[in-house]
Short mmCIF file of C-alpha atoms and ligand atoms in Angstrom, two decimals:
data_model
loop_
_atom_site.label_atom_id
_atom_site.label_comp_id
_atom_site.label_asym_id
_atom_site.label_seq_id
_atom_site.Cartn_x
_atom_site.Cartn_y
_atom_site.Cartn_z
CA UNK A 24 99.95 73.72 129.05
CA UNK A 25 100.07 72.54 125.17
CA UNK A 26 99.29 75.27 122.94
CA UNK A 27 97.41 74.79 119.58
CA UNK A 28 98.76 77.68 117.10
CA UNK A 29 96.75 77.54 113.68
CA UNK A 30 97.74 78.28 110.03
CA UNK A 31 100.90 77.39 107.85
CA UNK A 32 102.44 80.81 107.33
CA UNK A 33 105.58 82.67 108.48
CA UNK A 34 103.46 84.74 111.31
CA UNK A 35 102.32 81.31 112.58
CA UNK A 36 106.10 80.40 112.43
CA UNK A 37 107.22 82.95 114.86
CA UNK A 38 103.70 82.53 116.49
CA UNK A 39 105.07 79.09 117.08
CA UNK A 40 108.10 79.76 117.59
CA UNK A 41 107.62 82.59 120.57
CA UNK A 42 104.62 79.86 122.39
CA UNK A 43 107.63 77.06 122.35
CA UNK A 44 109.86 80.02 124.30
CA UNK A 45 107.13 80.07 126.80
CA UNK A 46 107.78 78.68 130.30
CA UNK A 47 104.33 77.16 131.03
CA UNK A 48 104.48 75.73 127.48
CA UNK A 49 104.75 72.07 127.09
CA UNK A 50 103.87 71.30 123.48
CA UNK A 51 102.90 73.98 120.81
CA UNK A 52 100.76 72.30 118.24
CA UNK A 53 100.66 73.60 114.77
CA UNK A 54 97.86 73.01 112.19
CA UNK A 55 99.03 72.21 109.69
CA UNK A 56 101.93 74.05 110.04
CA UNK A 57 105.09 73.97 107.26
CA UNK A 58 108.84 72.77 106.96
CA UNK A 59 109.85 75.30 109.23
CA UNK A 60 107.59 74.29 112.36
CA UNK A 61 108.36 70.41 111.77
CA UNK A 62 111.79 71.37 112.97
CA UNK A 63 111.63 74.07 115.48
CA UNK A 64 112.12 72.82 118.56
CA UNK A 65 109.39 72.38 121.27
CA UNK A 66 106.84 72.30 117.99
CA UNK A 67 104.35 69.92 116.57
CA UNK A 68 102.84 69.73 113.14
CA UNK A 69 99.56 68.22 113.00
CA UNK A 70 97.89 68.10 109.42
CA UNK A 71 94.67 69.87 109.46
CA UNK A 72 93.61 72.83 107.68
CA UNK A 73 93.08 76.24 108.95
CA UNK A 74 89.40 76.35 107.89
CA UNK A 75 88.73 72.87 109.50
CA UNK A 76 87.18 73.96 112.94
CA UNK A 77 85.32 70.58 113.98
CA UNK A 78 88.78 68.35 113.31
CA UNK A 79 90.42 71.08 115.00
CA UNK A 80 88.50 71.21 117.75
CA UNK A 81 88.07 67.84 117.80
CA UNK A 82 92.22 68.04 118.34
CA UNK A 83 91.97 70.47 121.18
CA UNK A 84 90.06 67.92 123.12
CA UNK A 85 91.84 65.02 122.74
CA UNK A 86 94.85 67.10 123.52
CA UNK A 87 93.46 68.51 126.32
CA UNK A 88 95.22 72.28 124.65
CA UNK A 89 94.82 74.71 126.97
CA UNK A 90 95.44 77.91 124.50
CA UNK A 91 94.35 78.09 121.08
CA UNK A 92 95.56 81.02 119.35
CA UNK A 93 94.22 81.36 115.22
CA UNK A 94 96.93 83.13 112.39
CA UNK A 95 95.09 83.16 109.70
CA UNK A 96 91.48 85.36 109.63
CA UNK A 97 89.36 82.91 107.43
CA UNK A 98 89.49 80.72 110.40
CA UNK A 99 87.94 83.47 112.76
CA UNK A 100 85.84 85.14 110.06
CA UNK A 101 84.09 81.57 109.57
CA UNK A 102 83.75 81.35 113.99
CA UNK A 103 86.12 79.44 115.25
CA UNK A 104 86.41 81.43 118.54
CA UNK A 105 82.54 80.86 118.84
CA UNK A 106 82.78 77.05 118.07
CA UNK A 107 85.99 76.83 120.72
CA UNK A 108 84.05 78.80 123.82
CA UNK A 109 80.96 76.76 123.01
CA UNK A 110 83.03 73.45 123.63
CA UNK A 111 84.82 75.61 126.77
CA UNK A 112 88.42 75.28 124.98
CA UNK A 113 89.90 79.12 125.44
CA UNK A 114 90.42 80.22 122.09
CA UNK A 115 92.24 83.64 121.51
CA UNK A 116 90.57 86.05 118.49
CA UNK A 117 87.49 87.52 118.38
CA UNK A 118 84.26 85.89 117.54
CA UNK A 119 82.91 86.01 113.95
CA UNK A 120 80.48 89.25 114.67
CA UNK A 121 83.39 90.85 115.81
CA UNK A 122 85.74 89.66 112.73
CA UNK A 123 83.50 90.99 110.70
CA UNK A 124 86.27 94.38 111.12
CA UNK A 125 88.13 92.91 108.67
CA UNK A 126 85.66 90.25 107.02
CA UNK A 127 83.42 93.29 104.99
CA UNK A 128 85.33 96.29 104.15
CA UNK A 129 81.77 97.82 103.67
CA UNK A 130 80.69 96.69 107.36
CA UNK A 131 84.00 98.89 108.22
CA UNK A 132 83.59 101.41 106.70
CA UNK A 133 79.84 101.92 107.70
CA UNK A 134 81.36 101.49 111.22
CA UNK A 135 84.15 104.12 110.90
CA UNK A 136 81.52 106.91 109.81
CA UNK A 137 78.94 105.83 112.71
CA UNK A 138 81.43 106.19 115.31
CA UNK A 139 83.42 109.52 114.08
CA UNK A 140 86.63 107.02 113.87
CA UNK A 141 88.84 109.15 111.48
CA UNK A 142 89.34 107.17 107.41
CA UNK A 143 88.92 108.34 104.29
CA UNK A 144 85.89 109.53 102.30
CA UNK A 145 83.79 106.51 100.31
CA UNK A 146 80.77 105.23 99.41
CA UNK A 147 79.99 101.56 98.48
CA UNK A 148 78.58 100.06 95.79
CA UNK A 149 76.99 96.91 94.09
CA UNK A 150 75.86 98.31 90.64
CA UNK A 151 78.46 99.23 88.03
CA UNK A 152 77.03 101.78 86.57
CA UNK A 153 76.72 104.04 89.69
CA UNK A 154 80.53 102.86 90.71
CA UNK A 155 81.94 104.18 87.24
CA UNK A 156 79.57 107.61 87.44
CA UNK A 157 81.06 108.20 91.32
CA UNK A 158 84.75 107.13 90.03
CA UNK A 159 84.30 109.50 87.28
CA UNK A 160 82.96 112.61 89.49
CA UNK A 161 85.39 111.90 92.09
CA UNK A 162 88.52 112.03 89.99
CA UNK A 163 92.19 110.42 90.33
CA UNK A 164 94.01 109.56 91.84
CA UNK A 165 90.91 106.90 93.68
CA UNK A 166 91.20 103.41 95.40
CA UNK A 167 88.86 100.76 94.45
CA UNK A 168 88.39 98.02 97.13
CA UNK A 169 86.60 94.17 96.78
CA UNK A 170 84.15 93.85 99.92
CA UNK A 171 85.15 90.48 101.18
CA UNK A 172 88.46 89.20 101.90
CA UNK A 173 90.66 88.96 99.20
CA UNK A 174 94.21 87.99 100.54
CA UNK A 175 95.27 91.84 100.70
CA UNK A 176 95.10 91.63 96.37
CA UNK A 177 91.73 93.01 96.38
CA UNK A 178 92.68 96.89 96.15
CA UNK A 179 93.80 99.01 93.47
CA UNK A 180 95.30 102.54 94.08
CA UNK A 181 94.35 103.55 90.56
CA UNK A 182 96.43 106.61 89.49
CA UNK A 183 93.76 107.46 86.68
CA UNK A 184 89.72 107.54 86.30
CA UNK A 185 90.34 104.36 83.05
CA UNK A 186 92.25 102.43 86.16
CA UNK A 187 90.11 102.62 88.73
CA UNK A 188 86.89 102.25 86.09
CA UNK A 189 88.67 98.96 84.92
CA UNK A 190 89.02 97.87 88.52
CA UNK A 191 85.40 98.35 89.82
CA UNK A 192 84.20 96.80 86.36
CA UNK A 193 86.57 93.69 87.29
CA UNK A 194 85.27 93.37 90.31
CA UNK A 195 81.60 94.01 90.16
CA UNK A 196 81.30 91.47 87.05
CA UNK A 197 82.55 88.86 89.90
CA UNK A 198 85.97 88.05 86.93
CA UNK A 199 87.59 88.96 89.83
CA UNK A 200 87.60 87.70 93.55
CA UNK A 201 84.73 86.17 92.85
CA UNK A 202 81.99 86.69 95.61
CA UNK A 203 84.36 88.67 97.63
CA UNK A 204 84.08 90.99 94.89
CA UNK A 205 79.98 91.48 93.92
CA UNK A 206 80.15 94.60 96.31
CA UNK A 207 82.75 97.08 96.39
CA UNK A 208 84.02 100.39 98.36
CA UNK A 209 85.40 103.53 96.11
CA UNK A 210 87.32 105.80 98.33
CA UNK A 211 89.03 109.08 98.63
CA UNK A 212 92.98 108.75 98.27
CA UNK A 213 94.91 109.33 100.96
CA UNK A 214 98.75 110.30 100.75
CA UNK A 215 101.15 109.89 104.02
CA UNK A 216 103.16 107.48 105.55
CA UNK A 217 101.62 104.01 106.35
CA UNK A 218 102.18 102.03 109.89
CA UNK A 219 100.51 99.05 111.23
CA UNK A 220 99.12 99.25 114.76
CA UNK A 221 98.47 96.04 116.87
CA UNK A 222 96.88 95.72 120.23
CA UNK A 223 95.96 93.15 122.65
CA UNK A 224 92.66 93.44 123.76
CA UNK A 225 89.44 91.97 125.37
CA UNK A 226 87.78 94.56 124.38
CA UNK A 227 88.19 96.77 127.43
CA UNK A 228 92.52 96.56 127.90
CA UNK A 229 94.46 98.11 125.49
CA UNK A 230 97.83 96.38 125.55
CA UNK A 231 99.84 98.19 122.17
CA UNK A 232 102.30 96.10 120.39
CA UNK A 233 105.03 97.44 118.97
CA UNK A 234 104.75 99.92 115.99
CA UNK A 235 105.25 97.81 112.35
CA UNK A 236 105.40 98.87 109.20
CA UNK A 237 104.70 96.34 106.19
CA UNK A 238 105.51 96.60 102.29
CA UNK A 239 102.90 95.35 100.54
CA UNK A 240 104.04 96.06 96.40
CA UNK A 241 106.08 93.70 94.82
CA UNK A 242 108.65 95.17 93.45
CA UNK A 243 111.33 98.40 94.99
CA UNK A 244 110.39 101.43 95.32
CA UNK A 245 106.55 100.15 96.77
CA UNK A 246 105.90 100.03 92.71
CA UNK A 247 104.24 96.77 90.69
CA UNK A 248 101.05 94.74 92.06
CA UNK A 249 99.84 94.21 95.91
CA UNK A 250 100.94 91.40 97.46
CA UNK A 251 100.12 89.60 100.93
CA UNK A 252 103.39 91.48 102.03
CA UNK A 253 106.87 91.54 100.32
CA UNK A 254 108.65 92.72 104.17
CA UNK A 255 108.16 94.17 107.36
CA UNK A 256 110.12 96.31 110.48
CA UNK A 257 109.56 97.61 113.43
CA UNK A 258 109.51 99.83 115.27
CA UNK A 259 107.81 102.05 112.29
CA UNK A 260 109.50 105.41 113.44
CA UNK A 261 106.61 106.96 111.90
CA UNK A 262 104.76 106.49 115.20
CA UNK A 263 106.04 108.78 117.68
CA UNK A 264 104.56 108.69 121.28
CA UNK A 265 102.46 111.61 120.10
CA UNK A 266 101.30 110.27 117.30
CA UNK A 267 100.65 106.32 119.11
CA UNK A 268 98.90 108.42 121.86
CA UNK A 269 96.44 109.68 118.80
CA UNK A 270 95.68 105.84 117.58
CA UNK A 271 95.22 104.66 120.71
CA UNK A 272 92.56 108.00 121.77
CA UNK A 273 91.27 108.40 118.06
CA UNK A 274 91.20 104.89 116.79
CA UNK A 275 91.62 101.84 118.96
CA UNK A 276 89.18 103.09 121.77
CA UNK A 277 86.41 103.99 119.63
CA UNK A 278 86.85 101.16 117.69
CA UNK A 279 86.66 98.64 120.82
CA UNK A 280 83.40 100.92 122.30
CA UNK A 281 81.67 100.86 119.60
CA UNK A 282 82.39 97.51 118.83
CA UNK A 283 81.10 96.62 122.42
CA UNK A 284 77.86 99.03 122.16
CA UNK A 285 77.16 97.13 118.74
CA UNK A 286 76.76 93.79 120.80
CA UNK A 287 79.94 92.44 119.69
CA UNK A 288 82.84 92.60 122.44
CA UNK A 289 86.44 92.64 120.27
CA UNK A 290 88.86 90.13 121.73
CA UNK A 291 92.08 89.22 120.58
CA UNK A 292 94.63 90.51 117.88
CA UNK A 293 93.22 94.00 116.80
CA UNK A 294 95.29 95.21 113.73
CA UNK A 295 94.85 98.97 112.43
CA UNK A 296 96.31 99.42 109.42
CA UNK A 297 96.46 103.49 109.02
CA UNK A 298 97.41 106.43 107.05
CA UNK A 299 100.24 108.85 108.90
CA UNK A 300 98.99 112.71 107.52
CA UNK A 301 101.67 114.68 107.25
CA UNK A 302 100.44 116.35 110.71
CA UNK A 303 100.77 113.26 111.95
CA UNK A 304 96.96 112.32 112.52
CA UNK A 305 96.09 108.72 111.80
CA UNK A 306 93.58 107.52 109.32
CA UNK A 307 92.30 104.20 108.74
CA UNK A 308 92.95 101.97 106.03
CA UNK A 309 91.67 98.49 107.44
CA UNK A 310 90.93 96.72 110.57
CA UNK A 311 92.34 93.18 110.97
CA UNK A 312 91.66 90.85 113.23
CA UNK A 313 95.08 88.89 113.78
CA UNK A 314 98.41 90.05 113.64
CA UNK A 315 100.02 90.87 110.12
CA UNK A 316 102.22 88.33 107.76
CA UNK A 317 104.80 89.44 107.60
CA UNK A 318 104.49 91.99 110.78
CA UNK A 319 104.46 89.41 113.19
CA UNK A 320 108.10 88.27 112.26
CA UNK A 321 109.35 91.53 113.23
CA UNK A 322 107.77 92.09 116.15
CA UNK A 323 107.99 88.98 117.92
CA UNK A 324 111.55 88.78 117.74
CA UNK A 325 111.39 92.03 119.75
CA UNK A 326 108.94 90.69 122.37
CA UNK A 327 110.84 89.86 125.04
CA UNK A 328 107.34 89.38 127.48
CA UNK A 329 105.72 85.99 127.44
CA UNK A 330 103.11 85.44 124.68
CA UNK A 331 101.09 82.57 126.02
CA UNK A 332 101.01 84.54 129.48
CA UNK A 333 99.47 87.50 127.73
CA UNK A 334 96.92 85.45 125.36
CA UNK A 335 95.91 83.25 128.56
CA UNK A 336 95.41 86.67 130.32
CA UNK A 337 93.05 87.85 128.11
CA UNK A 338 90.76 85.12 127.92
CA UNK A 339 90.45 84.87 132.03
CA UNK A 340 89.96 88.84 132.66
CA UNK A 341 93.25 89.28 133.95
CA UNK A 342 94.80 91.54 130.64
CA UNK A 343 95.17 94.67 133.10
CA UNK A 344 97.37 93.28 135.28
CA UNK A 345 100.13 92.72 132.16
CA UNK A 346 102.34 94.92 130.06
CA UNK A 347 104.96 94.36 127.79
CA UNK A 348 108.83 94.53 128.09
CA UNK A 349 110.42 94.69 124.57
CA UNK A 350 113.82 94.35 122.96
CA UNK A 351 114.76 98.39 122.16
CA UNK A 352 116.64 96.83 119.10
CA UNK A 353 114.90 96.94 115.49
CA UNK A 354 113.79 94.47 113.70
CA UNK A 355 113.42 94.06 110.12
CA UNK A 356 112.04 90.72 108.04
CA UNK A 357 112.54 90.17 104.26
CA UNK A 358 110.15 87.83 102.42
CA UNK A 359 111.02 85.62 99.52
CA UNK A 360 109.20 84.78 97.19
CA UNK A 361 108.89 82.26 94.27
CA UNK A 362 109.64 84.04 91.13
CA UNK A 363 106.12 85.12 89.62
CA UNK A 364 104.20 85.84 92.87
CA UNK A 365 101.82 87.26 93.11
CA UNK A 366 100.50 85.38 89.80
CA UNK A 367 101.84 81.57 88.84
CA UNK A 368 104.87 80.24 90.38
CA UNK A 369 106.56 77.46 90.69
CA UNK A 370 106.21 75.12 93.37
CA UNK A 371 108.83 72.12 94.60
CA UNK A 372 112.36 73.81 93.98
CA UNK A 373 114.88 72.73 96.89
CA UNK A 374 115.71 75.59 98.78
CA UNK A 375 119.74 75.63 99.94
CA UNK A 376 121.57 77.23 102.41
CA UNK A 377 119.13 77.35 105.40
CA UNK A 378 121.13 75.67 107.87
CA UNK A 379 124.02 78.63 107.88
CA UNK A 380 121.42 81.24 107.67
CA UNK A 381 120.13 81.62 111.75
CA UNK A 382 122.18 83.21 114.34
CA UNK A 383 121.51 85.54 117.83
CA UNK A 384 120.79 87.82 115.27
CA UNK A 385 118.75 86.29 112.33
CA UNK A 386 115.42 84.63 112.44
CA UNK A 387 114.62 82.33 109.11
CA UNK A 388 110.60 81.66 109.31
CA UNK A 389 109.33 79.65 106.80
CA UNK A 390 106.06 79.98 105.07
CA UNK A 391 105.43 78.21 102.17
CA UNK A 392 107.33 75.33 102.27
CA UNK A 393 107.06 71.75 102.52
CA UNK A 394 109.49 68.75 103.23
CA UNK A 395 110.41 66.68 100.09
CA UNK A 396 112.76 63.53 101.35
CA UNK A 397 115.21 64.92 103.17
CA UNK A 398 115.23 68.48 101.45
CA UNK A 399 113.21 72.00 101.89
CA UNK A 400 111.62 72.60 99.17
CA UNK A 401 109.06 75.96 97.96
CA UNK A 402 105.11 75.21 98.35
CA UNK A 403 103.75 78.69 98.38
CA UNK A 404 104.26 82.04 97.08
CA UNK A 405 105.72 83.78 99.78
CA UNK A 406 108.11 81.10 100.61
CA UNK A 407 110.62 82.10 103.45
CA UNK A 408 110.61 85.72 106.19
CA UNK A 409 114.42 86.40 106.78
CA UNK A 410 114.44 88.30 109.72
CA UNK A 411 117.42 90.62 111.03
CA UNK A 412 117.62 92.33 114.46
CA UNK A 413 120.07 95.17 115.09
CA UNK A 414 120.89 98.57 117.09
CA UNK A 415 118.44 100.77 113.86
CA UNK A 416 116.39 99.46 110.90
CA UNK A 417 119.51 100.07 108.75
CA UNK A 418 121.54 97.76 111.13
CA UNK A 419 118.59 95.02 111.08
CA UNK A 420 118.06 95.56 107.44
CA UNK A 421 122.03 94.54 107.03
CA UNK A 422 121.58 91.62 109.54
CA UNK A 423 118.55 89.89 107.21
CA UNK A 424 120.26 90.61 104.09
CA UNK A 425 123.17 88.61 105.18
CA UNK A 426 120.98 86.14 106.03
CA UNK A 427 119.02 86.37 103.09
CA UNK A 428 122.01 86.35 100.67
CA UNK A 429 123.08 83.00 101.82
CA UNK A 430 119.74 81.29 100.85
CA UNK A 431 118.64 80.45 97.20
CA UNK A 432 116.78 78.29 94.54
CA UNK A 433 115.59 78.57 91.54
CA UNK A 434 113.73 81.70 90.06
CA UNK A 435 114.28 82.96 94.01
CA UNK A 436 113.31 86.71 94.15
CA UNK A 437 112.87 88.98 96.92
CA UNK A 438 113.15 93.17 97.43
CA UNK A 439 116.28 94.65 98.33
CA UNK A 440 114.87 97.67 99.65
CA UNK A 441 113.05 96.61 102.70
CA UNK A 442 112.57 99.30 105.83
CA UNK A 443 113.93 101.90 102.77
CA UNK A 444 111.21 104.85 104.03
CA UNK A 445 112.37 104.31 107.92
CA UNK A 446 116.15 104.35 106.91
CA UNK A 447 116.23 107.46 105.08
CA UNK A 448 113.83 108.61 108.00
CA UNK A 449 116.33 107.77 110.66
CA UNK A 450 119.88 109.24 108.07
CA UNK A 451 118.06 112.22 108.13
CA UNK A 452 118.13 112.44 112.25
CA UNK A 453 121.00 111.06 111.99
CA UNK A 454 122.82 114.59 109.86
P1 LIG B 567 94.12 97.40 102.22
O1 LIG B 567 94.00 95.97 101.75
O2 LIG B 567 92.82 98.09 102.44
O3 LIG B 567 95.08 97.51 103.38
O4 LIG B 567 94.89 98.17 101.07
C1 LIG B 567 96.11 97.72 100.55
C2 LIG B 567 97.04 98.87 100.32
O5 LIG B 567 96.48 99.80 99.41
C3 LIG B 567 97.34 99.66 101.57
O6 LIG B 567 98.35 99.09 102.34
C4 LIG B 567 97.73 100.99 101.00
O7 LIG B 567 99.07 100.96 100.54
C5 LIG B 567 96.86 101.13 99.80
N1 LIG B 567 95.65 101.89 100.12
C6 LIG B 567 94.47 101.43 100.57
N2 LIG B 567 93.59 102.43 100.77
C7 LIG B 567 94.21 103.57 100.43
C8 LIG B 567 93.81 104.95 100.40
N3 LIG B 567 92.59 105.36 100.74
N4 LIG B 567 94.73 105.86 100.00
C9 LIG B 567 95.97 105.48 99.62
N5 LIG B 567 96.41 104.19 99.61
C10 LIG B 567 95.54 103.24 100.01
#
């Protein structure tokens, strides 16, 4: 079967990657894809963007791709999996009603509090004057959230009432995020230990992935701005069995029954990002719906099960029949970045050193780049996930750093503290 993976980033990488490991794959297809796919063996790049669902599909056809699996949400928010199914080409996400999870943190929200799914207090709001009167009854520290999606830079954790009132003011007067930001959610502040959650689902099936947990501020110590993700491990040790039994009874089900009872089956990647109380109930942050960049790194390097087999399974009602066998090694993935993200960067410096960076233990995906002649050079942002596997997060955390350390350009810059929370974690079970 030729599989059609869709998006340019390093989760479409390893999404790529995994497919090509696949035994009934023949091709995987990537669109557009980056320098990283062009090479990897078994892998296509075709050069059509993400948001492009006729040329796509047109692709599909001609083809004849018998899996379709979408990275990137804009894709899904806008209906691909709709405009696939219509033209009978299995497409694996859920349809735009049910992207609308992550699509309107307002629609989310609202849905939470219908359905009794645990996540913190809110309200939402279009006028600023309300916004700034709730902000200033409500007290710091607050989080102030654009509506629409925003590339994970539309929230502020504001540590003070003049914060958060500069935030909602940003965002309401559309200087900000634009359109995603003429609506916004004010909520209650919530302070534990994050984890992301992904299942497999269609909608009935709950098939867990393994526990991630992502870093999403730029600099160490999870201090300076949000960014689309500066690293990622798993397993989060966080999430006990006790406490996954509590996502999967508290969140995921709800979430998938009410989704169903609303008219709008989920299918596909289901992504909880939550909030770990200290009593170790789970709140939640955000639905997505696909898997995390840069969670996916992580976590596919673990799966040891075949991805295409599960995906295909879902789509033809045969998900209960499959579970998942993973590597009980760690995995942790550093991103790096172009010097300046998340504002202005450069773009176009040659990367060195890739070729001595993989081994049975290290994973380079790519994610912005590009091929210039015959060198890699940066085209994005987030530029390359170095990826480590090893016997704890502290051993995987060595394994990418090693990796990462023998990589470089100009005005490179990456955290050296990825996994930081799950390593003291697991020295203090350690003693
Ligand atoms: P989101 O895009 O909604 O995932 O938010 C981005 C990040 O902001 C999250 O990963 C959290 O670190 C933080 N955050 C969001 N909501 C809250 C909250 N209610 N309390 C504390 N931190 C939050």
């Amino acid at each position: 079967m030729k599989v059609l993976v869709i998006g340019n980033g390093g989760r479409e990488h390893a999404l790529a990657w995994k497919c090509a490991r696949s035994p009934t794959a023949e091709e995987v297809l990537v669109a557009p894809g980056n320098a990283g796919t062009e090479t990897e063996p078994g892998v296509r790049n075709v050069d059509i963007s993400p948001t492009d669902i006729d040329a796509l599909a047109r692709l599909a056809l001609d083809e004849g791709v018998g899996l379709t699996i979408v990275g990137p949400e804009a894709p899904l928010v806008a209906g691909i999996v709709d405009h696939f199914s219509g033209l009978g080409l299995p497409c694996f996400g859920p349809s735009a009603a049910a992207a609308q999870l992550e699509g309107s943190k307002a629609f989310t929200k609202d849905f939470l509090a219908r359905h009794g799914i645990p996540t913190a207090g809110y309200r939402n709001f279009t006028d600023l004057d309300a916004a700034l009167a709730y902000i200033r009854e409500r007290g710091a520290p607050i989080v102030v959230k654009a509506d629409g999606l925003a590339a994970g830079k539309g929230v502020v954790v504001a540590m003070n009432v003049a914060e958060a009132e500069a935030a909602a003011t940003e965002m309401l007067s559309g200087a900000r995020f634009g359109s995603a930001g003429t609506r916004i959610v004010v909520e209650d502040y919530l302070a534990g230990e994050e984890a992301s959650f992904i299942v497999v689902t269609d909608g009935d099936t709950v098939l867990p992935l393994a526990s991630s947990q992502d870093h999403k501020a730029r600099d160490e110590g999870d201090t300076g701005p949000n960014t689309g993700g500066m690293g990622a491990y798993s397993p989060a040790p966080v999430v006990t069995p006790a406490v996954e039994s509590a996502i999967v009874a508290q969140v995921i089900r709800p979430t998938l029954a009410g989704m169903r009872a609303e008219g709008a089956n989920y299918t596909g990647f289901l992504y909880a990002g939550l909030m770990i109380l200290p009593d170790g109930s789970p709140k939640v942050i955000e639905f997505n719906c696909r898997m995390g960049d840069p969670e996916t790194q992580p976590i596919l390097v673990r799966l040891r099960s075949d991805l295409v087999g599960i995906c295909a399974a879902t789509l033809n009602g045969t998900l209960a029949r499959q579970s998942l066998d993973w590597d009980p090694r760690a995995a942790l993935g550093v991103v790096m970045t172009a010097g300046g993200y998340p504002g202005d960067y450069a773009r176009g410096s040659v990367i060195a050193g890739l070729e001595h960076a993989d081994s049975d233990t290290q994973k380079v995906f790519h994610a912005g780049t590009a091929r210039n002649g015959r060198d890699v050079v940066t085209a994005g942002g987030r530029v390359l996930c170095v990826t480590g596997l090893g016997e704890s997060v502290e051993r995987a955390a060595r394994e990418a750093y090693a990796a990462a350390e023998k990589i470089g350009w100009e005005d490179v810059y990456y955290r050296r503290d990825i996994g930081h929370r799950a390593i003291a974690r697991e020295r203090r079970v350690a003693s």
